[in-house]
CSV table of C-alpha atoms in Angstrom, one decimal:
chain,number,residue,atom,x,y,z
A,6,UNK,CA,-15.4,44.9,-37.4
A,7,UNK,CA,-18.6,43.6,-37.6
A,8,UNK,CA,-20.5,44.3,-41.1
A,9,UNK,CA,-23.9,44.4,-41.5
A,10,UNK,CA,-27.3,46.9,-43.0
A,11,UNK,CA,-29.4,48.4,-41.2
A,12,UNK,CA,-32.9,50.2,-42.2
A,13,UNK,CA,-31.2,49.7,-45.6
A,14,UNK,CA,-27.7,51.1,-44.9
A,15,UNK,CA,-24.9,49.2,-45.0
A,16,UNK,CA,-22.6,49.9,-42.0
A,17,UNK,CA,-18.9,48.7,-40.4
A,18,UNK,CA,-19.0,48.7,-36.9
A,19,UNK,CA,-16.2,48.5,-34.2
A,20,UNK,CA,-17.7,47.6,-30.7
A,21,UNK,CA,-17.5,48.7,-27.0
A,22,UNK,CA,-15.5,47.2,-24.3
A,23,UNK,CA,-18.5,47.7,-21.9
A,24,UNK,CA,-20.5,50.6,-22.9
A,25,UNK,CA,-23.9,50.8,-24.8
A,26,UNK,CA,-23.7,54.0,-26.2
A,27,UNK,CA,-23.6,54.6,-30.1
A,28,UNK,CA,-21.7,57.2,-32.0
A,29,UNK,CA,-22.4,57.5,-35.7
A,30,UNK,CA,-19.1,58.7,-38.1
A,31,UNK,CA,-20.0,59.0,-41.3
A,32,UNK,CA,-17.1,58.9,-44.1
A,33,UNK,CA,-16.0,61.4,-46.4
A,34,UNK,CA,-16.7,61.3,-50.5
A,35,UNK,CA,-12.4,61.5,-50.9
A,36,UNK,CA,-10.5,60.0,-48.8
A,37,UNK,CA,-11.1,58.1,-46.5
A,38,UNK,CA,-14.4,57.1,-48.9
A,39,UNK,CA,-15.8,54.0,-47.6
A,40,UNK,CA,-17.0,52.9,-44.1
A,41,UNK,CA,-14.2,50.6,-43.8
A,42,UNK,CA,-11.6,53.4,-44.7
A,43,UNK,CA,-13.0,55.4,-42.3
A,44,UNK,CA,-12.9,52.9,-39.7
A,45,UNK,CA,-9.5,51.8,-39.9
A,46,UNK,CA,-8.8,55.7,-40.1
A,47,UNK,CA,-10.7,57.3,-37.3
A,48,UNK,CA,-11.6,54.1,-35.0
A,49,UNK,CA,-11.6,56.0,-31.7
A,50,UNK,CA,-10.3,53.3,-30.0
A,51,UNK,CA,-10.9,55.3,-26.5
A,52,UNK,CA,-14.6,55.8,-26.9
A,53,UNK,CA,-16.4,53.0,-24.9
A,54,UNK,CA,-19.4,52.7,-27.2
A,55,UNK,CA,-20.7,51.2,-30.5
A,56,UNK,CA,-19.1,53.1,-33.3
A,57,UNK,CA,-20.8,52.7,-36.2
A,58,UNK,CA,-19.7,53.8,-39.8
A,59,UNK,CA,-22.6,54.0,-42.3
A,60,UNK,CA,-22.6,54.3,-45.8
A,61,UNK,CA,-22.8,57.3,-47.6
A,62,UNK,CA,-25.5,56.6,-50.8
A,63,UNK,CA,-23.2,57.3,-53.5
A,64,UNK,CA,-24.8,58.8,-56.6
A,65,UNK,CA,-23.8,59.6,-60.5
A,66,UNK,CA,-23.3,63.3,-60.2
A,67,UNK,CA,-23.6,64.0,-64.2
A,68,UNK,CA,-25.7,65.7,-65.6
A,69,UNK,CA,-25.7,68.6,-62.7
A,70,UNK,CA,-23.4,68.0,-59.9
A,71,UNK,CA,-26.0,69.6,-57.2
A,72,UNK,CA,-29.0,68.4,-58.1
A,73,UNK,CA,-28.2,65.0,-59.3
A,74,UNK,CA,-25.2,64.0,-57.1
A,75,UNK,CA,-24.2,66.0,-53.7
A,76,UNK,CA,-27.4,67.5,-52.5
A,77,UNK,CA,-29.6,63.9,-52.7
A,78,UNK,CA,-26.9,62.2,-51.2
A,79,UNK,CA,-26.7,64.2,-48.5
A,80,UNK,CA,-30.5,64.6,-47.8
A,81,UNK,CA,-31.1,60.6,-48.2
A,82,UNK,CA,-28.4,60.2,-45.9
A,83,UNK,CA,-29.7,62.3,-43.5
A,84,UNK,CA,-33.3,61.1,-43.9
A,85,UNK,CA,-32.2,57.6,-43.1
A,86,UNK,CA,-30.7,58.5,-39.6
A,87,UNK,CA,-34.3,57.8,-37.6
A,88,UNK,CA,-34.7,54.7,-39.1
A,89,UNK,CA,-31.2,53.8,-38.8
A,90,UNK,CA,-30.5,54.3,-35.5
A,91,UNK,CA,-33.9,52.2,-34.4
A,92,UNK,CA,-32.4,49.6,-36.4
A,93,UNK,CA,-29.1,49.3,-34.6
A,94,UNK,CA,-30.4,50.0,-31.4
A,95,UNK,CA,-32.1,46.4,-31.9
A,96,UNK,CA,-29.1,44.9,-33.8
A,97,UNK,CA,-26.5,45.7,-31.5
A,98,UNK,CA,-28.4,46.7,-28.0
A,99,UNK,CA,-27.0,50.5,-28.4
A,100,UNK,CA,-28.8,52.8,-26.2
A,101,UNK,CA,-29.3,56.1,-25.0
A,102,UNK,CA,-28.3,59.5,-27.1
A,103,UNK,CA,-26.1,59.2,-30.0
A,104,UNK,CA,-23.2,60.8,-31.1
A,105,UNK,CA,-22.4,61.7,-34.5
A,106,UNK,CA,-19.1,62.2,-36.4
A,107,UNK,CA,-18.1,63.3,-39.8
A,108,UNK,CA,-15.9,64.6,-42.5
A,109,UNK,CA,-16.3,66.7,-45.5
A,110,UNK,CA,-20.0,65.3,-47.0
A,111,UNK,CA,-20.3,63.0,-43.8
A,112,UNK,CA,-19.7,66.0,-41.8
A,113,UNK,CA,-22.5,67.7,-43.5
A,114,UNK,CA,-24.8,64.7,-42.7
A,115,UNK,CA,-23.8,64.7,-39.0
A,116,UNK,CA,-24.5,68.6,-38.7
A,117,UNK,CA,-27.9,68.2,-40.5
A,118,UNK,CA,-28.7,65.2,-38.0
A,119,UNK,CA,-27.8,67.3,-35.1
A,120,UNK,CA,-29.9,70.5,-36.1
A,121,UNK,CA,-33.2,68.4,-37.0
A,122,UNK,CA,-33.4,67.5,-33.7
A,123,UNK,CA,-35.2,63.6,-35.2
A,124,UNK,CA,-32.7,61.6,-32.9
A,125,UNK,CA,-31.5,63.3,-29.6
A,126,UNK,CA,-27.8,64.1,-30.6
A,127,UNK,CA,-25.5,64.4,-27.2
A,128,UNK,CA,-22.2,65.4,-29.2
A,129,UNK,CA,-21.0,66.7,-32.5
A,130,UNK,CA,-17.5,66.2,-33.9
A,131,UNK,CA,-16.8,67.0,-37.8
A,132,UNK,CA,-13.8,67.1,-39.6
A,133,UNK,CA,-13.6,69.9,-42.4
A,134,UNK,CA,-17.4,69.4,-42.7
A,135,UNK,CA,-19.3,70.9,-45.5
A,136,UNK,CA,-21.6,73.7,-44.1
A,137,UNK,CA,-23.5,74.7,-46.9
A,138,UNK,CA,-24.1,73.5,-50.8
A,139,UNK,CA,-23.0,76.6,-52.1
A,140,UNK,CA,-19.6,76.3,-50.3
A,141,UNK,CA,-19.5,72.6,-51.9
A,142,UNK,CA,-20.1,74.0,-55.3
A,143,UNK,CA,-17.6,76.7,-54.9
A,144,UNK,CA,-14.8,74.5,-53.4
A,145,UNK,CA,-15.0,72.0,-56.3
A,146,UNK,CA,-15.1,74.8,-59.0
A,147,UNK,CA,-12.0,76.2,-57.3
A,148,UNK,CA,-10.2,72.9,-57.2
A,149,UNK,CA,-11.2,72.2,-60.9
A,150,UNK,CA,-13.1,69.1,-60.0
A,151,UNK,CA,-16.5,70.9,-61.6
A,152,UNK,CA,-16.5,73.9,-64.3
A,153,UNK,CA,-18.5,76.9,-63.7
A,154,UNK,CA,-22.0,75.8,-62.1
A,155,UNK,CA,-25.1,77.5,-63.1
A,156,UNK,CA,-27.2,77.7,-60.1
A,157,UNK,CA,-30.9,77.5,-61.6
A,158,UNK,CA,-33.7,78.2,-59.5
A,159,UNK,CA,-34.2,74.5,-59.1
A,160,UNK,CA,-30.4,74.0,-57.7
A,161,UNK,CA,-31.3,77.0,-55.3
A,162,UNK,CA,-34.3,75.2,-53.9
A,163,UNK,CA,-32.0,71.8,-53.9
A,164,UNK,CA,-29.2,73.7,-52.0
A,165,UNK,CA,-31.6,75.5,-49.4
A,166,UNK,CA,-32.3,72.9,-46.8
A,167,UNK,CA,-28.6,71.6,-46.8
A,168,UNK,CA,-27.8,75.2,-45.2
A,169,UNK,CA,-26.6,74.4,-41.6
A,170,UNK,CA,-25.8,78.1,-40.8
A,171,UNK,CA,-29.5,79.2,-41.7
A,172,UNK,CA,-30.4,76.9,-39.0
A,173,UNK,CA,-27.4,77.1,-36.6
A,174,UNK,CA,-29.4,77.9,-33.6
A,175,UNK,CA,-31.1,75.0,-33.8
A,176,UNK,CA,-27.7,73.0,-33.3
A,177,UNK,CA,-27.6,72.9,-29.5
A,178,UNK,CA,-25.8,69.9,-28.8
A,179,UNK,CA,-22.0,70.3,-28.1
A,180,UNK,CA,-19.7,71.4,-31.4
A,181,UNK,CA,-16.2,70.3,-32.2
A,182,UNK,CA,-15.1,71.5,-35.4
A,183,UNK,CA,-11.7,70.0,-36.5
A,184,UNK,CA,-10.7,72.3,-39.6
A,185,UNK,CA,-7.0,71.5,-41.5
A,186,UNK,CA,-4.8,74.6,-42.2
A,187,UNK,CA,-4.8,73.4,-45.8
A,188,UNK,CA,-8.5,73.2,-45.6
A,189,UNK,CA,-10.4,74.4,-48.8
A,190,UNK,CA,-10.6,78.2,-48.7
A,191,UNK,CA,-14.3,77.9,-49.9
A,192,UNK,CA,-15.0,76.0,-46.5
A,193,UNK,CA,-13.2,78.1,-44.2
A,194,UNK,CA,-15.4,81.4,-44.0
A,195,UNK,CA,-18.6,79.1,-43.1
A,196,UNK,CA,-16.9,77.0,-40.6
A,197,UNK,CA,-15.9,79.8,-38.8
A,198,UNK,CA,-19.5,81.0,-39.1
A,199,UNK,CA,-20.8,78.4,-37.9
A,200,UNK,CA,-18.7,78.0,-34.9
A,201,UNK,CA,-19.3,81.5,-33.8
A,202,UNK,CA,-22.9,81.0,-34.1
A,203,UNK,CA,-23.1,77.7,-31.4
A,204,UNK,CA,-22.3,78.9,-28.1
A,205,UNK,CA,-21.3,75.2,-27.5
A,206,UNK,CA,-18.8,74.8,-30.1
A,207,UNK,CA,-14.7,74.1,-29.8
A,208,UNK,CA,-12.9,75.0,-33.3
A,209,UNK,CA,-9.3,73.0,-33.2
A,210,UNK,CA,-6.8,74.1,-36.3
A,211,UNK,CA,-4.4,71.0,-37.2
A,212,UNK,CA,-1.4,72.2,-38.7
A,213,UNK,CA,-0.8,70.0,-42.0
A,214,UNK,CA,-3.7,69.1,-42.3
A,215,UNK,CA,-5.5,69.4,-46.1
A,216,UNK,CA,-9.4,68.6,-46.8
A,217,UNK,CA,-8.8,64.9,-47.0
A,218,UNK,CA,-8.2,63.0,-44.3
A,219,UNK,CA,-4.9,61.4,-45.4
A,220,UNK,CA,-2.4,63.0,-43.0
A,221,UNK,CA,-2.2,64.0,-39.4
A,222,UNK,CA,-5.0,61.5,-38.6
A,223,UNK,CA,-3.7,60.5,-34.6
A,224,UNK,CA,-3.8,64.0,-33.9
A,225,UNK,CA,-7.7,64.2,-35.5
A,226,UNK,CA,-8.7,60.9,-33.7
A,227,UNK,CA,-7.2,62.1,-30.5
A,228,UNK,CA,-9.2,65.5,-30.6
A,229,UNK,CA,-12.3,63.8,-31.7
A,230,UNK,CA,-11.8,60.7,-29.0
A,231,UNK,CA,-11.0,63.1,-26.3
A,232,UNK,CA,-14.5,65.2,-27.4
A,233,UNK,CA,-16.4,62.1,-27.4
A,234,UNK,CA,-15.2,60.7,-23.6
A,235,UNK,CA,-16.1,64.2,-22.2
């Protein structure tokens, strides 16, 4: 496992056998919640590419969960991708289109990267991804992580750029969405709507998998690995 920093973003990387392709894999905010843990959980050993696990720019979510925490975190991570890819290509020698992978908030970053199109994306694989900021807030309230949330005009404005459903027609890369049987109820409908809106989408439900990626990881890794080697 290689550690480094590219364009100001810390990362860990797993080298390929012979390939030069680049796969970006963003971690969750829960478990696994660091690049090192995500690399250990989802190493994707059959994918002959540089597998790079960038760190999400963690923020203090107080006093406002969305305005001070989640929205700037996801936006900053997505904004960093073009410079990150350029730097990684120079540092690691990776070339060609990029595959993007992520779980939960990391999945949100992967989806935004794909719909923005600033970096050519070959394939997308997300596990229990966040798709809208509204569903993240709803899930956080339902799980007791957050008290009832006050949707101010500022919060609505911050949520709008994170709405992947609103720009799903821009997601032209093939999409794999791996969803746990015990996924957050607030996430399931928007995940389904996203797959329905993307012609080249495949939805895989994994029995026994909750939102956090702590069980059935071999099965999840096999699904993602097969998708990225197609």
